[in-house]
Amino acid sequence: MSDRAPAGQFLDAAIGLLRRVRDEEADSITAAGTLLADTVLNGGRLFAFGAGHSSLAAQDLVYRAGGLALMNLLAVPGVVGVDVMPAPLGSALERVDGLASAVLDSSPLHEGDALLIISLSGRNALPVEMAMNARALGVKVIGVTSVAYASETKSRHSSGTYLKDHCDLVLDSKIAVGDAELTLDNVPAPFAPASTVVTSALLQAVMATTAATLADRGVEPPLLRSGNVDGGHDWNGRVMERYRDRIFYRH
């Protein structure tokens, strides 16, 4: 580690990862944004799923100022965040076979929809089965993961496969295995994770592409405005009323 302050080193590392995503994932981002725009134009619905801290990036897309009103959270009880007690239970549930099937069976997802599945490692049973089963329903799946895990870790799914193996499109966050950017001689473990920063930015780049693609095709993108801007709530009410059959977080 250099003599530079850890805060600066972390920010430099995050910026470096964002540059890599910008340069190396440009085509995939365009393809993902186009897929979501196609889904909207064809009357489909949009969903996002993530477990544990990967859920943070999914939640950032839902009911978001400047975001698409049509993005819904596919929530799995017990894995949405660290509010689960005890916290390790959420990690354990990610490894339970069959949970994804139960979730999809009780969800509104159906053929013609699109699902973003966010999993840093992509190795646990839940995201792998979620992708497999969603595609079997005719849902388009975009996986957001660190591809490095597939070559440096062992899958926890019985098939031996990873999330990336069951997607229509894959977005690689470039995060190193272990999700920690810094080390110090007097600290026994690496620290300073960057996955939330990078994954959220990657997904917002996809959303920006979706909105612009809809506009290019002559369709006003169903965007939400900040409730803290005058007129924002009225604007959002009109958007949600227009697309009420594709918005599930308001019911």
Short mmCIF file of C-alpha atoms in Angstrom, two decimals:
data_model
loop_
_atom_site.label_atom_id
_atom_site.label_comp_id
_atom_site.label_asym_id
_atom_site.label_seq_id
_atom_site.Cartn_x
_atom_site.Cartn_y
_atom_site.Cartn_z
CA MET A 1 0.00 0.00 0.00
CA SER A 2 1.34 3.44 -0.92
CA ASP A 3 1.81 6.39 1.40
CA ARG A 4 -1.40 7.98 0.16
CA ALA A 5 -4.29 8.17 2.65
CA PRO A 6 -6.60 5.13 2.57
CA ALA A 7 -9.60 7.29 1.66
CA GLY A 8 -7.88 8.52 -1.47
CA GLN A 9 -6.67 5.04 -2.34
CA PHE A 10 -10.16 3.64 -2.06
CA LEU A 11 -11.65 6.39 -4.22
CA ASP A 12 -8.91 5.85 -6.80
CA ALA A 13 -9.67 2.12 -6.81
CA ALA A 14 -13.39 2.77 -7.27
CA ILE A 15 -12.72 5.25 -10.07
CA GLY A 16 -10.45 2.72 -11.74
CA LEU A 17 -13.17 0.08 -11.61
CA LEU A 18 -15.74 2.51 -12.99
CA ARG A 19 -13.40 3.33 -15.88
CA ARG A 20 -12.98 -0.36 -16.61
CA VAL A 21 -16.75 -0.86 -16.59
CA ARG A 22 -17.23 2.16 -18.84
CA ASP A 23 -14.64 0.96 -21.36
CA GLU A 24 -15.00 -2.82 -21.22
CA GLU A 25 -18.75 -3.19 -20.68
CA ALA A 26 -19.98 -0.50 -23.06
CA ASP A 27 -21.46 -2.94 -25.56
CA SER A 28 -23.10 -5.02 -22.84
CA ILE A 29 -24.58 -1.91 -21.21
CA THR A 30 -26.04 -0.84 -24.56
CA ALA A 31 -27.44 -4.32 -25.14
CA ALA A 32 -28.97 -4.45 -21.65
CA GLY A 33 -30.56 -1.02 -21.99
CA THR A 34 -31.93 -1.98 -25.39
CA LEU A 35 -33.36 -5.23 -24.01
CA LEU A 36 -35.17 -3.35 -21.25
CA ALA A 37 -36.49 -0.78 -23.73
CA ASP A 38 -37.74 -3.57 -25.98
CA THR A 39 -39.47 -5.13 -22.98
CA VAL A 40 -41.23 -1.86 -22.15
CA LEU A 41 -42.30 -1.32 -25.76
CA ASN A 42 -43.67 -4.85 -25.97
CA GLY A 43 -45.79 -4.38 -22.84
CA GLY A 44 -43.53 -6.33 -20.49
CA ARG A 45 -42.69 -5.54 -16.89
CA LEU A 46 -39.27 -4.93 -15.33
CA PHE A 47 -37.96 -6.52 -12.13
CA ALA A 48 -34.71 -6.46 -10.17
CA PHE A 49 -33.45 -8.96 -7.61
CA GLY A 50 -30.43 -9.08 -5.34
CA ALA A 51 -29.62 -10.85 -2.09
CA GLY A 52 -27.76 -9.38 0.86
CA HIS A 53 -25.69 -6.36 -0.09
CA SER A 54 -26.38 -7.07 -3.75
CA SER A 55 -29.94 -6.07 -2.94
CA LEU A 56 -28.79 -2.52 -2.36
CA ALA A 57 -28.15 -2.02 -6.07
CA ALA A 58 -31.53 -3.58 -6.90
CA GLN A 59 -33.35 -1.33 -4.44
CA ASP A 60 -31.59 1.72 -5.89
CA LEU A 61 -33.53 1.17 -9.13
CA VAL A 62 -37.01 1.07 -7.59
CA TYR A 63 -39.24 4.12 -6.98
CA ARG A 64 -36.20 6.26 -7.68
CA ALA A 65 -36.09 9.94 -8.59
CA GLY A 66 -34.73 10.07 -12.11
CA GLY A 67 -35.38 6.36 -12.54
CA LEU A 68 -37.84 4.26 -14.49
CA ALA A 69 -41.19 3.93 -12.76
CA LEU A 70 -41.62 0.45 -14.23
CA MET A 71 -38.75 -1.14 -12.28
CA ASN A 72 -40.06 -3.40 -9.52
CA LEU A 73 -38.19 -5.15 -6.72
CA LEU A 74 -38.47 -8.93 -6.66
CA ALA A 75 -38.12 -9.41 -2.92
CA VAL A 76 -37.25 -12.67 -1.21
CA PRO A 77 -38.11 -12.61 2.51
CA GLY A 78 -35.01 -12.94 4.63
CA VAL A 79 -32.45 -11.98 1.98
CA VAL A 80 -33.34 -8.40 1.05
CA GLY A 81 -30.95 -6.74 3.47
CA VAL A 82 -29.13 -6.77 6.77
CA ASP A 83 -32.30 -6.09 8.71
CA VAL A 84 -32.65 -9.88 8.97
CA MET A 85 -31.87 -11.15 12.45
CA PRO A 86 -29.56 -12.90 12.87
CA ALA A 87 -27.77 -11.38 9.87
CA PRO A 88 -26.01 -14.64 8.85
CA LEU A 89 -29.43 -16.16 8.19
CA GLY A 90 -29.67 -14.12 4.99
CA SER A 91 -26.42 -15.63 3.73
CA ALA A 92 -27.64 -19.11 4.62
CA LEU A 93 -30.89 -18.64 2.71
CA GLU A 94 -28.95 -17.81 -0.46
CA ARG A 95 -27.66 -21.39 -0.41
CA VAL A 96 -31.07 -23.07 -0.02
CA ASP A 97 -32.11 -25.16 -3.00
CA GLY A 98 -35.68 -24.62 -4.19
CA LEU A 99 -36.21 -21.18 -2.67
CA ALA A 100 -36.06 -19.46 -6.06
CA SER A 101 -38.81 -21.70 -7.42
CA ALA A 102 -41.08 -20.86 -4.50
CA VAL A 103 -40.45 -17.14 -4.97
CA LEU A 104 -41.12 -17.17 -8.71
CA ASP A 105 -44.25 -19.27 -8.29
CA SER A 106 -45.75 -16.57 -6.04
CA SER A 107 -44.45 -13.58 -8.02
CA PRO A 108 -46.12 -11.68 -10.87
CA LEU A 109 -43.28 -12.51 -13.29
CA HIS A 110 -44.38 -14.07 -16.56
CA GLU A 111 -43.35 -14.54 -20.15
CA GLY A 112 -42.27 -11.32 -21.82
CA ASP A 113 -40.94 -9.67 -18.66
CA ALA A 114 -37.30 -8.85 -17.90
CA LEU A 115 -35.41 -9.59 -14.69
CA LEU A 116 -32.13 -8.11 -13.50
CA ILE A 117 -30.39 -10.53 -11.15
CA ILE A 118 -27.57 -9.02 -9.12
CA SER A 119 -25.13 -11.34 -7.38
CA LEU A 120 -21.50 -10.41 -6.84
CA SER A 121 -20.25 -13.99 -6.71
CA GLY A 122 -23.01 -15.60 -8.75
CA ARG A 123 -22.16 -18.91 -7.07
CA ASN A 124 -25.02 -19.47 -4.63
CA ALA A 125 -28.09 -21.57 -5.33
CA LEU A 126 -30.59 -18.71 -5.11
CA PRO A 127 -29.36 -16.49 -7.98
CA VAL A 128 -28.43 -19.49 -10.14
CA GLU A 129 -31.87 -21.08 -9.78
CA MET A 130 -33.58 -17.71 -10.09
CA ALA A 131 -31.98 -17.24 -13.51
CA MET A 132 -32.62 -20.81 -14.65
CA ASN A 133 -36.27 -20.81 -13.61
CA ALA A 134 -37.03 -17.30 -14.84
CA ARG A 135 -35.74 -18.12 -18.31
CA ALA A 136 -37.83 -21.29 -18.31
CA LEU A 137 -40.86 -19.01 -17.81
CA GLY A 138 -39.91 -16.97 -20.87
CA VAL A 139 -38.42 -14.09 -18.88
CA LYS A 140 -35.35 -12.33 -20.24
CA VAL A 141 -32.57 -12.38 -17.65
CA ILE A 142 -29.73 -9.88 -17.28
CA GLY A 143 -27.08 -11.01 -14.80
CA VAL A 144 -24.92 -8.49 -12.97
CA THR A 145 -21.97 -10.25 -11.39
CA SER A 146 -18.21 -10.46 -11.05
CA VAL A 147 -17.17 -12.99 -13.67
CA ALA A 148 -13.87 -13.55 -11.83
CA TYR A 149 -15.65 -15.63 -9.20
CA ALA A 150 -16.45 -18.33 -11.77
CA SER A 151 -12.77 -19.05 -12.28
CA GLU A 152 -11.57 -18.56 -8.69
CA THR A 153 -14.34 -20.12 -6.57
CA LYS A 154 -16.47 -23.27 -6.60
CA SER A 155 -20.17 -23.08 -7.40
CA ARG A 156 -22.55 -23.80 -4.53
CA HIS A 157 -25.26 -25.02 -6.88
CA SER A 158 -25.66 -28.71 -7.61
CA SER A 159 -25.17 -28.07 -11.33
CA GLY A 160 -21.73 -26.62 -10.76
CA THR A 161 -22.76 -23.54 -12.73
CA TYR A 162 -22.88 -19.83 -11.95
CA LEU A 163 -25.34 -17.02 -12.54
CA LYS A 164 -23.44 -15.97 -15.65
CA ASP A 165 -24.21 -19.34 -17.25
CA HIS A 166 -27.98 -18.80 -17.25
CA CYS A 167 -28.47 -15.26 -18.56
CA ASP A 168 -29.47 -13.66 -21.82
CA LEU A 169 -26.93 -10.93 -21.07
CA VAL A 170 -24.15 -10.61 -18.49
CA LEU A 171 -22.73 -7.39 -17.06
CA ASP A 172 -19.34 -7.87 -15.40
CA SER A 173 -18.71 -5.55 -12.44
CA LYS A 174 -14.95 -6.36 -12.50
CA ILE A 175 -14.88 -6.65 -8.70
CA ALA A 176 -12.05 -8.83 -7.42
CA VAL A 177 -12.87 -11.98 -5.46
CA GLY A 178 -13.34 -10.98 -1.82
CA ASP A 179 -14.67 -7.49 -2.60
CA ALA A 180 -12.02 -5.50 -0.73
CA GLU A 181 -9.79 -2.94 -2.40
CA LEU A 182 -7.25 -2.10 0.31
CA THR A 183 -4.67 -3.84 2.49
CA LEU A 184 -2.42 -2.67 5.31
CA ASP A 185 0.49 -4.47 6.93
CA ASN A 186 -1.03 -3.99 10.38
CA VAL A 187 -4.58 -5.04 9.36
CA PRO A 188 -5.04 -8.82 9.08
CA ALA A 189 -7.84 -8.73 6.47
CA PRO A 190 -8.36 -6.78 3.24
CA PHE A 191 -10.96 -4.02 3.55
CA ALA A 192 -12.93 -1.27 1.73
CA PRO A 193 -15.48 -3.01 -0.56
CA ALA A 194 -16.41 -1.28 -3.82
CA SER A 195 -19.07 -3.57 -5.22
CA THR A 196 -22.05 -1.39 -4.22
CA VAL A 197 -20.54 1.75 -5.77
CA VAL A 198 -19.62 0.03 -9.01
CA THR A 199 -22.72 -2.13 -9.40
CA SER A 200 -25.09 0.76 -8.73
CA ALA A 201 -23.29 2.94 -11.27
CA LEU A 202 -23.31 0.12 -13.81
CA LEU A 203 -27.05 -0.35 -13.41
CA GLN A 204 -27.80 3.36 -13.60
CA ALA A 205 -25.85 3.40 -16.87
CA VAL A 206 -28.19 0.69 -18.12
CA MET A 207 -31.24 2.68 -16.97
CA ALA A 208 -29.94 5.77 -18.75
CA THR A 209 -29.55 3.73 -21.93
CA THR A 210 -33.08 2.39 -21.57
CA ALA A 211 -34.58 5.86 -21.17
CA ALA A 212 -32.64 7.26 -24.11
CA THR A 213 -33.53 4.29 -26.30
CA LEU A 214 -37.24 4.73 -25.57
CA ALA A 215 -36.99 8.42 -26.41
CA ASP A 216 -35.16 7.65 -29.67
CA ARG A 217 -38.08 5.40 -30.61
CA GLY A 218 -40.61 8.12 -30.00
CA VAL A 219 -41.82 6.94 -26.60
CA GLU A 220 -41.62 9.17 -23.54
CA PRO A 221 -39.73 7.12 -20.93
CA PRO A 222 -41.81 6.62 -17.75
CA LEU A 223 -39.45 8.45 -15.42
CA LEU A 224 -40.08 9.50 -11.84
CA ARG A 225 -39.21 12.92 -10.46
CA SER A 226 -38.02 13.83 -7.01
CA GLY A 227 -40.79 14.29 -4.47
CA ASN A 228 -38.71 17.14 -3.08
CA VAL A 229 -39.12 19.17 -6.27
CA ASP A 230 -42.29 21.24 -6.60
CA GLY A 231 -44.80 19.27 -8.64
CA GLY A 232 -42.86 16.04 -8.26
CA HIS A 233 -45.59 14.10 -6.46
CA ASP A 234 -48.22 15.11 -9.01
CA TRP A 235 -45.91 14.10 -11.86
CA ASN A 236 -45.23 10.72 -10.26
CA GLY A 237 -48.91 10.14 -9.62
CA ARG A 238 -49.70 10.61 -13.29
CA VAL A 239 -46.91 8.28 -14.39
CA MET A 240 -47.93 5.58 -11.92
CA GLU A 241 -51.58 5.84 -12.91
CA ARG A 242 -50.72 5.49 -16.59
CA TYR A 243 -48.60 2.39 -15.99
CA ARG A 244 -50.44 1.00 -12.98
CA ASP A 245 -50.73 -2.46 -14.54
CA ARG A 246 -46.93 -2.73 -14.62
CA ILE A 247 -46.08 -1.21 -11.23
CA PHE A 248 -46.33 -3.50 -8.21
CA TYR A 249 -44.76 -1.45 -5.40
CA ARG A 250 -47.73 0.90 -5.11
CA HIS A 251 -50.39 -1.72 -4.32
#
